[in-house]
Amino acid sequence: MKLAILGATGFVGKVLVRKALDAGHEITILARTPEKLGDLQANINAIHGSLADDHIFETVVDGADAVLSTAGPTNAPHQPDLFRVAMVHLIQSMDKHNIKRIITISHSALQIPNDRISFKRRMIITLTNSSKKHMIKAKQKEFEVLSQSHLDWTTIRTPRITDDPATGRIRAGDWDLLGGKVNRYDLADFMLEQLHHDTWFQKAPFVATR
């Protein structure tokens, strides 16, 4: 399968790229500094740029079967608008190339329509909105655009992402928090598994490592 990956040089993205290559996928990434991928560079098609480059998405997704994004915002005030506009242009590019599947990751504070919010999660939302307001808002704005599209999207709501060893066991559900952490290896595996399943089409499941 041909995949376009955003956020490929980040904490989760690097693992996702390696696992995708190991699974035999062809990879195109969008990155400002693809050299961060080290020896993986030789096996991918790297497009130099960033989410702020509105017209670059058509090049990145051209020929792809699906798009995966692990891109995460900083806590700068301009990030909410950046992520909102980037998703608008990404969807337009996917439409032009007739690409339907997109899988993204977000945080457990992400709120969706008809969400059931437990006391514990409400506390997390309050705390993160206080300390990481712009980061939280950026992913919220991104999701609002994505969820209104006709794409086969899945947005994975994560707890704290760790570098703990893979367990091969990950829980997913759409009701509430399933645990306090997920390791990046199991998370990358879960993202790739969704390429072959429609269980979470147009849904935002919570995940956690068992």
Tab-separated table of C-alpha atoms in Angstrom:
chain	number	residue	atom	x	y	z
A	1	MET	CA	0.000	0.000	0.000
A	2	LYS	CA	1.178	3.545	-0.719
A	3	LEU	CA	1.026	5.780	2.345
A	4	ALA	CA	1.456	9.511	2.887
A	5	ILE	CA	2.666	10.235	6.425
A	6	LEU	CA	2.640	13.599	8.212
A	7	GLY	CA	4.627	14.083	11.400
A	8	ALA	CA	7.025	11.361	10.265
A	9	THR	CA	10.073	12.683	12.128
A	10	GLY	CA	8.336	12.993	15.493
A	11	PHE	CA	8.214	10.753	18.552
A	12	VAL	CA	5.517	8.467	17.151
A	13	GLY	CA	6.158	9.205	13.487
A	14	LYS	CA	9.622	7.673	13.399
A	15	VAL	CA	8.293	4.387	14.756
A	16	LEU	CA	5.340	4.496	12.370
A	17	VAL	CA	7.606	4.956	9.344
A	18	ARG	CA	9.864	2.069	10.324
A	19	LYS	CA	6.951	-0.269	10.991
A	20	ALA	CA	5.230	0.750	7.758
A	21	LEU	CA	8.382	0.025	5.776
A	22	ASP	CA	8.817	-3.313	7.539
A	23	ALA	CA	5.260	-4.169	6.502
A	24	GLY	CA	6.112	-3.487	2.863
A	25	HIS	CA	4.349	-0.158	2.395
A	26	GLU	CA	5.652	2.566	0.087
A	27	ILE	CA	6.074	5.804	2.009
A	28	THR	CA	5.958	9.487	1.127
A	29	ILE	CA	6.486	11.941	3.974
A	30	LEU	CA	6.202	15.687	4.468
A	31	ALA	CA	9.024	16.956	6.667
A	32	ARG	CA	11.149	20.031	7.246
A	33	THR	CA	14.110	17.895	8.305
A	34	PRO	CA	13.764	14.379	6.854
A	35	GLU	CA	17.371	13.678	7.820
A	36	LYS	CA	16.030	13.050	11.333
A	37	LEU	CA	14.929	9.658	10.007
A	38	GLY	CA	18.546	8.610	9.520
A	39	ASP	CA	18.974	5.407	7.531
A	40	LEU	CA	15.243	5.267	6.772
A	41	GLN	CA	15.637	8.144	4.316
A	42	ALA	CA	16.948	5.813	1.634
A	43	ASN	CA	13.645	3.932	1.540
A	44	ILE	CA	11.141	6.796	1.493
A	45	ASN	CA	10.100	9.653	-0.731
A	46	ALA	CA	10.631	12.805	1.323
A	47	ILE	CA	8.881	16.055	0.389
A	48	HIS	CA	10.547	19.032	2.064
A	49	GLY	CA	8.024	21.361	3.664
A	50	SER	CA	5.648	21.866	6.579
A	51	LEU	CA	1.954	22.056	7.413
A	52	ALA	CA	2.131	25.777	6.689
A	53	ASP	CA	2.835	25.087	2.996
A	54	ASP	CA	-0.763	25.057	1.772
A	55	HIS	CA	-0.064	23.907	-1.766
A	56	ILE	CA	2.355	21.096	-0.933
A	57	PHE	CA	-0.266	18.577	0.144
A	58	GLU	CA	-1.207	17.694	-3.424
A	59	THR	CA	2.361	16.543	-4.020
A	60	VAL	CA	2.504	14.605	-0.753
A	61	VAL	CA	-0.722	12.636	-1.261
A	62	ASP	CA	-0.408	12.093	-5.019
A	63	GLY	CA	-0.652	8.349	-5.643
A	64	ALA	CA	-1.330	7.459	-1.995
A	65	ASP	CA	-3.908	4.907	-0.883
A	66	ALA	CA	-4.208	6.427	2.586
A	67	VAL	CA	-2.911	9.259	4.769
A	68	LEU	CA	-1.618	8.862	8.328
A	69	SER	CA	-0.802	11.818	10.549
A	70	THR	CA	1.058	11.885	13.838
A	71	ALA	CA	1.652	15.634	13.518
A	72	GLY	CA	1.447	17.408	16.847
A	73	PRO	CA	1.258	21.129	17.588
A	74	THR	CA	3.395	23.242	19.857
A	75	ASN	CA	1.771	25.484	22.457
A	76	ALA	CA	2.217	28.630	20.363
A	77	PRO	CA	-0.835	30.889	19.828
A	78	HIS	CA	-0.826	30.477	16.025
A	79	GLN	CA	-1.108	26.676	16.129
A	80	PRO	CA	-4.915	26.333	16.238
A	81	ASP	CA	-5.338	28.257	12.992
A	82	LEU	CA	-2.369	26.471	11.417
A	83	PHE	CA	-3.808	23.018	12.101
A	84	ARG	CA	-7.312	24.036	11.031
A	85	VAL	CA	-6.158	25.483	7.699
A	86	ALA	CA	-3.752	22.601	7.065
A	87	MET	CA	-6.571	20.083	7.452
A	88	VAL	CA	-8.749	22.064	5.054
A	89	HIS	CA	-6.039	21.922	2.388
A	90	LEU	CA	-5.216	18.277	3.115
A	91	ILE	CA	-8.848	17.263	2.620
A	92	GLN	CA	-9.024	19.241	-0.619
A	93	SER	CA	-5.914	17.459	-1.885
A	94	MET	CA	-7.270	14.063	-0.875
A	95	ASP	CA	-10.522	14.806	-2.668
A	96	LYS	CA	-8.656	15.793	-5.825
A	97	HIS	CA	-6.759	12.495	-5.814
A	98	ASN	CA	-9.774	10.411	-4.738
A	99	ILE	CA	-8.203	9.272	-1.463
A	100	LYS	CA	-10.727	8.336	1.223
A	101	ARG	CA	-8.808	6.912	4.199
A	102	ILE	CA	-7.087	9.062	6.801
A	103	ILE	CA	-5.927	8.098	10.299
A	104	THR	CA	-4.774	10.724	12.796
A	105	ILE	CA	-3.804	10.827	16.445
A	106	SER	CA	-4.976	13.339	19.000
A	107	HIS	CA	-5.180	13.608	22.787
A	108	SER	CA	-7.621	12.327	25.382
A	109	ALA	CA	-8.893	15.872	26.007
A	110	LEU	CA	-10.336	16.000	22.485
A	111	GLN	CA	-14.097	16.453	22.687
A	112	ILE	CA	-16.524	15.152	20.072
A	113	PRO	CA	-20.298	15.558	19.636
A	114	ASN	CA	-22.351	13.527	22.131
A	115	ASP	CA	-19.217	12.773	24.138
A	116	ARG	CA	-19.677	11.160	27.532
A	117	ILE	CA	-17.181	12.796	29.863
A	118	SER	CA	-16.318	11.119	33.158
A	119	PHE	CA	-15.173	13.069	36.190
A	120	LYS	CA	-11.587	11.873	35.673
A	121	ARG	CA	-11.518	12.962	32.058
A	122	ARG	CA	-13.138	16.288	32.874
A	123	MET	CA	-10.274	16.931	35.283
A	124	ILE	CA	-7.759	16.061	32.536
A	125	ILE	CA	-9.500	18.432	30.119
A	126	THR	CA	-9.444	21.232	32.689
A	127	LEU	CA	-5.772	20.741	33.525
A	128	THR	CA	-4.560	20.427	29.943
A	129	ASN	CA	-6.595	23.419	28.806
A	130	SER	CA	-4.870	25.376	31.528
A	131	SER	CA	-1.295	24.289	30.788
A	132	LYS	CA	-1.429	23.498	27.052
A	133	LYS	CA	-4.284	25.645	25.810
A	134	HIS	CA	-3.057	26.221	22.264
A	135	MET	CA	-2.009	22.600	21.728
A	136	ILE	CA	-5.425	21.362	22.838
A	137	LYS	CA	-7.266	23.920	20.733
A	138	ALA	CA	-5.144	23.119	17.646
A	139	LYS	CA	-6.128	19.446	17.640
A	140	GLN	CA	-9.738	20.374	18.412
A	141	LYS	CA	-9.874	22.694	15.397
A	142	GLU	CA	-8.207	20.067	13.214
A	143	PHE	CA	-10.776	17.471	14.285
A	144	GLU	CA	-13.739	19.776	13.698
A	145	VAL	CA	-12.697	20.191	10.071
A	146	LEU	CA	-11.927	16.494	9.571
A	147	SER	CA	-15.125	15.233	11.194
A	148	GLN	CA	-17.260	17.363	8.879
A	149	SER	CA	-15.667	15.805	5.799
A	150	HIS	CA	-16.948	12.796	3.865
A	151	LEU	CA	-13.634	10.951	4.314
A	152	ASP	CA	-13.233	7.595	6.047
A	153	TRP	CA	-11.433	9.153	8.980
A	154	THR	CA	-10.318	7.743	12.307
A	155	THR	CA	-8.926	9.985	15.039
A	156	ILE	CA	-7.213	8.062	17.835
A	157	ARG	CA	-7.484	9.689	21.261
A	158	THR	CA	-4.371	8.872	23.249
A	159	PRO	CA	-3.349	9.154	26.888
A	160	ARG	CA	0.308	9.834	27.687
A	161	ILE	CA	2.492	8.357	24.940
A	162	THR	CA	5.589	6.588	26.261
A	163	ASP	CA	8.737	4.876	25.028
A	164	ASP	CA	7.962	1.769	27.064
A	165	PRO	CA	8.581	-1.568	25.304
A	166	ALA	CA	5.838	-2.862	23.043
A	167	THR	CA	3.386	-5.248	24.669
A	168	GLY	CA	1.458	-6.241	21.571
A	169	ARG	CA	-1.687	-5.584	23.581
A	170	ILE	CA	-3.692	-2.418	23.090
A	171	ARG	CA	-7.244	-1.649	24.124
A	172	ALA	CA	-9.572	0.569	22.103
A	173	GLY	CA	-13.028	1.863	22.944
A	174	ASP	CA	-15.200	4.895	22.322
A	175	TRP	CA	-16.686	5.480	25.750
A	176	ASP	CA	-13.964	6.862	28.005
A	177	LEU	CA	-10.311	6.645	29.039
A	178	LEU	CA	-9.017	3.091	29.027
A	179	GLY	CA	-5.738	3.715	30.836
A	180	GLY	CA	-3.096	6.270	31.639
A	181	LYS	CA	-0.580	5.538	28.890
A	182	VAL	CA	0.129	3.906	25.555
A	183	ASN	CA	3.574	3.084	24.209
A	184	ARG	CA	4.461	4.461	20.805
A	185	TYR	CA	5.197	1.038	19.309
A	186	ASP	CA	1.763	-0.402	20.022
A	187	LEU	CA	0.212	2.892	18.938
A	188	ALA	CA	1.979	2.727	15.564
A	189	ASP	CA	0.820	-0.877	15.132
A	190	PHE	CA	-2.752	0.145	15.910
A	191	MET	CA	-2.621	2.917	13.305
A	192	LEU	CA	-1.397	0.527	10.629
A	193	GLU	CA	-3.994	-2.086	11.550
A	194	GLN	CA	-6.738	0.445	10.855
A	195	LEU	CA	-5.753	0.459	7.185
A	196	HIS	CA	-7.398	-2.951	6.889
A	197	HIS	CA	-10.477	-2.477	9.077
A	198	ASP	CA	-13.545	-0.237	9.092
A	199	THR	CA	-14.400	-0.680	12.782
A	200	TRP	CA	-13.433	2.879	13.621
A	201	PHE	CA	-14.531	4.662	10.442
A	202	GLN	CA	-15.637	8.194	11.338
A	203	LYS	CA	-15.027	7.550	15.026
A	204	ALA	CA	-12.541	8.724	17.643
A	205	PRO	CA	-11.603	5.765	19.844
A	206	PHE	CA	-9.603	6.006	23.038
A	207	VAL	CA	-6.616	3.669	23.246
A	208	ALA	CA	-4.299	2.451	25.993
A	209	THR	CA	-1.667	-0.212	26.458
A	210	ARG	CA	-2.898	-3.196	28.449
